[in-house]
Short mmCIF file of C-alpha atoms in Angstrom, two decimals:
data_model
loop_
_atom_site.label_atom_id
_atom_site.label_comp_id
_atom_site.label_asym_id
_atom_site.label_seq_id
_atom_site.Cartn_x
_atom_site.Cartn_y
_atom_site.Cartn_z
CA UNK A 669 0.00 0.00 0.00
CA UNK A 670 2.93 2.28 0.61
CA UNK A 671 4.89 1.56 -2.72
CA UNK A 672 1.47 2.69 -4.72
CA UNK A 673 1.04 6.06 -2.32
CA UNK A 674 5.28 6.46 -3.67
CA UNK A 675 4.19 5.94 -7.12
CA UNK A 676 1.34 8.40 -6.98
CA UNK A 677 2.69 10.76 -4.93
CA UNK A 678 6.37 11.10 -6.87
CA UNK A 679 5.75 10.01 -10.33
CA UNK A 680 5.66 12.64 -12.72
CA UNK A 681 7.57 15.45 -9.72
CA UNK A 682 10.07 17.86 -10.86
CA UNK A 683 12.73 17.61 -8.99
CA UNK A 684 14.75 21.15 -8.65
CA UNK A 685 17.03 20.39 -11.27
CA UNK A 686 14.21 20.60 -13.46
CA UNK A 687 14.05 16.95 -14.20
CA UNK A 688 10.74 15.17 -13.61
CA UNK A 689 11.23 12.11 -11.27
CA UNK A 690 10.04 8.68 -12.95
CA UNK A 691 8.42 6.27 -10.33
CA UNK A 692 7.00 3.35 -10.70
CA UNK A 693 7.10 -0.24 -9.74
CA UNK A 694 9.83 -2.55 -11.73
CA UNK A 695 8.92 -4.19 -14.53
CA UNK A 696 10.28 -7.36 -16.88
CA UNK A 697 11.29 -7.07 -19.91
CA UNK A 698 8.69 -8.55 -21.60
CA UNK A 699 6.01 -6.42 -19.57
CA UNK A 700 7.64 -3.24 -20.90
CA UNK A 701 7.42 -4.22 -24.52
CA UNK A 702 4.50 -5.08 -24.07
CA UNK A 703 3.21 -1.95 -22.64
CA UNK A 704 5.46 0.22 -25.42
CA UNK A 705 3.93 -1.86 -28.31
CA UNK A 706 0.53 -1.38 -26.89
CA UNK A 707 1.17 2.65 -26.75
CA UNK A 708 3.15 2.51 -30.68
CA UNK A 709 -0.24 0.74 -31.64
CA UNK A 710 -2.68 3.65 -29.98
CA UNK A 711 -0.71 6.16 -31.20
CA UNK A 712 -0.50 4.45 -34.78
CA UNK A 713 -4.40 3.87 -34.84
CA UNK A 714 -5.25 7.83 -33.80
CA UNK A 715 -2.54 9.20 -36.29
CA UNK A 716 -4.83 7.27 -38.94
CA UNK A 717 -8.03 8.43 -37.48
CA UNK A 718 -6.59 11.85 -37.98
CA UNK A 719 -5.37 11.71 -41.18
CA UNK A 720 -8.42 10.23 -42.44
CA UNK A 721 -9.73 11.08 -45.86
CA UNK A 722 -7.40 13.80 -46.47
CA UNK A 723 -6.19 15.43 -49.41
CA UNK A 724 -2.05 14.80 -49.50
CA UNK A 725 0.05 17.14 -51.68
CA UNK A 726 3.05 15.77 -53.32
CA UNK A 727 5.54 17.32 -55.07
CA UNK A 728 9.07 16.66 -57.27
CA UNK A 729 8.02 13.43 -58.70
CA UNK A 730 9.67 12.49 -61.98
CA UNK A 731 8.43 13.06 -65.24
CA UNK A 732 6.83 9.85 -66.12
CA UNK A 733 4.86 9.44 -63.13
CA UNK A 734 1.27 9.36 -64.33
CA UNK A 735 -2.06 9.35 -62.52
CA UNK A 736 -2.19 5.26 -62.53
CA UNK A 737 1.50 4.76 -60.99
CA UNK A 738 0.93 7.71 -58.26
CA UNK A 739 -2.52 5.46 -57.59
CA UNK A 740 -0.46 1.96 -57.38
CA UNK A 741 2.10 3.71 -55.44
CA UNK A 742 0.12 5.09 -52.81
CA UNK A 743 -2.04 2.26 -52.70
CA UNK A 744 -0.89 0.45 -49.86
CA UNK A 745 -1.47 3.59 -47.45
CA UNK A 746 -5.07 2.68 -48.19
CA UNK A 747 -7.98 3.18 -50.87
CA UNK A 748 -7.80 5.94 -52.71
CA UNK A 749 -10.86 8.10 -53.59
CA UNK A 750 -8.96 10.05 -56.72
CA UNK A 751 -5.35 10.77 -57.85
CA UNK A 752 -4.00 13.06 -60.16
CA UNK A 753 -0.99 14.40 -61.60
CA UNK A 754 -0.60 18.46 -62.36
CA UNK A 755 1.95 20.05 -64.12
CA UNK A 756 3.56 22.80 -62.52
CA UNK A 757 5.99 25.24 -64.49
CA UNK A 758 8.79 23.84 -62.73
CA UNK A 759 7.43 21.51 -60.98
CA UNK A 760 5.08 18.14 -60.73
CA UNK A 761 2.78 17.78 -58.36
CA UNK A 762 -0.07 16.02 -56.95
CA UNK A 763 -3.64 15.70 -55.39
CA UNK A 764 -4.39 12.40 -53.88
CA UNK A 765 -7.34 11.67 -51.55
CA UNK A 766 -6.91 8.60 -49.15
CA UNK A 767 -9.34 6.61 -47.20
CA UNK A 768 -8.13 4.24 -44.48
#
């Protein structure tokens, strides 16, 4: 009961150095991975929530990138609503839209 009061009570404390004190109990290997993967995936899955259906800009592609090899490319990122090459003066660029 006394370790958890610790944890609570110094976790997350700056310490006068500026630092802010880590506490918590130890943990295997295995346990931290675990927890770190579990995080990764969280943030992974909200970072696609966010990004959802949104129009990506992309620019210096080469010249013989057309509007079927920009759709293959980008493809795996997830379906693809439309995708099309512009020419720029000095420049090529793109409009894509992307649904996960």
């Amino acid at each position: 009961m006394l370790l958890s009061q610790a944890v609570e009570d110094l976790n997350g404390k700056l310490m006068p150095s500026g630092k802010q004190l880590y506490c918590n109990r130890a943990q295997k290997k295995s346990e931290r991975l675990a927890e770190l993967r579990r995080k990764f995936d969280a943030m992974k899955m909200e970072r696609m929530s966010r990004y959802q259906g949104v129009n990506l800009y992309v620019k210096n592609l080469d010249d013989e990138i057309d509007d079927e090899r920009l759709r293959t490319e980008f493809a795996k990122f997830g379906s693809i609503t439309s995708a099309k090459v512009t020419s720029l003066p000095h420049q090529i660029a793109t409009s894509l839209l992307v649904n996960r």
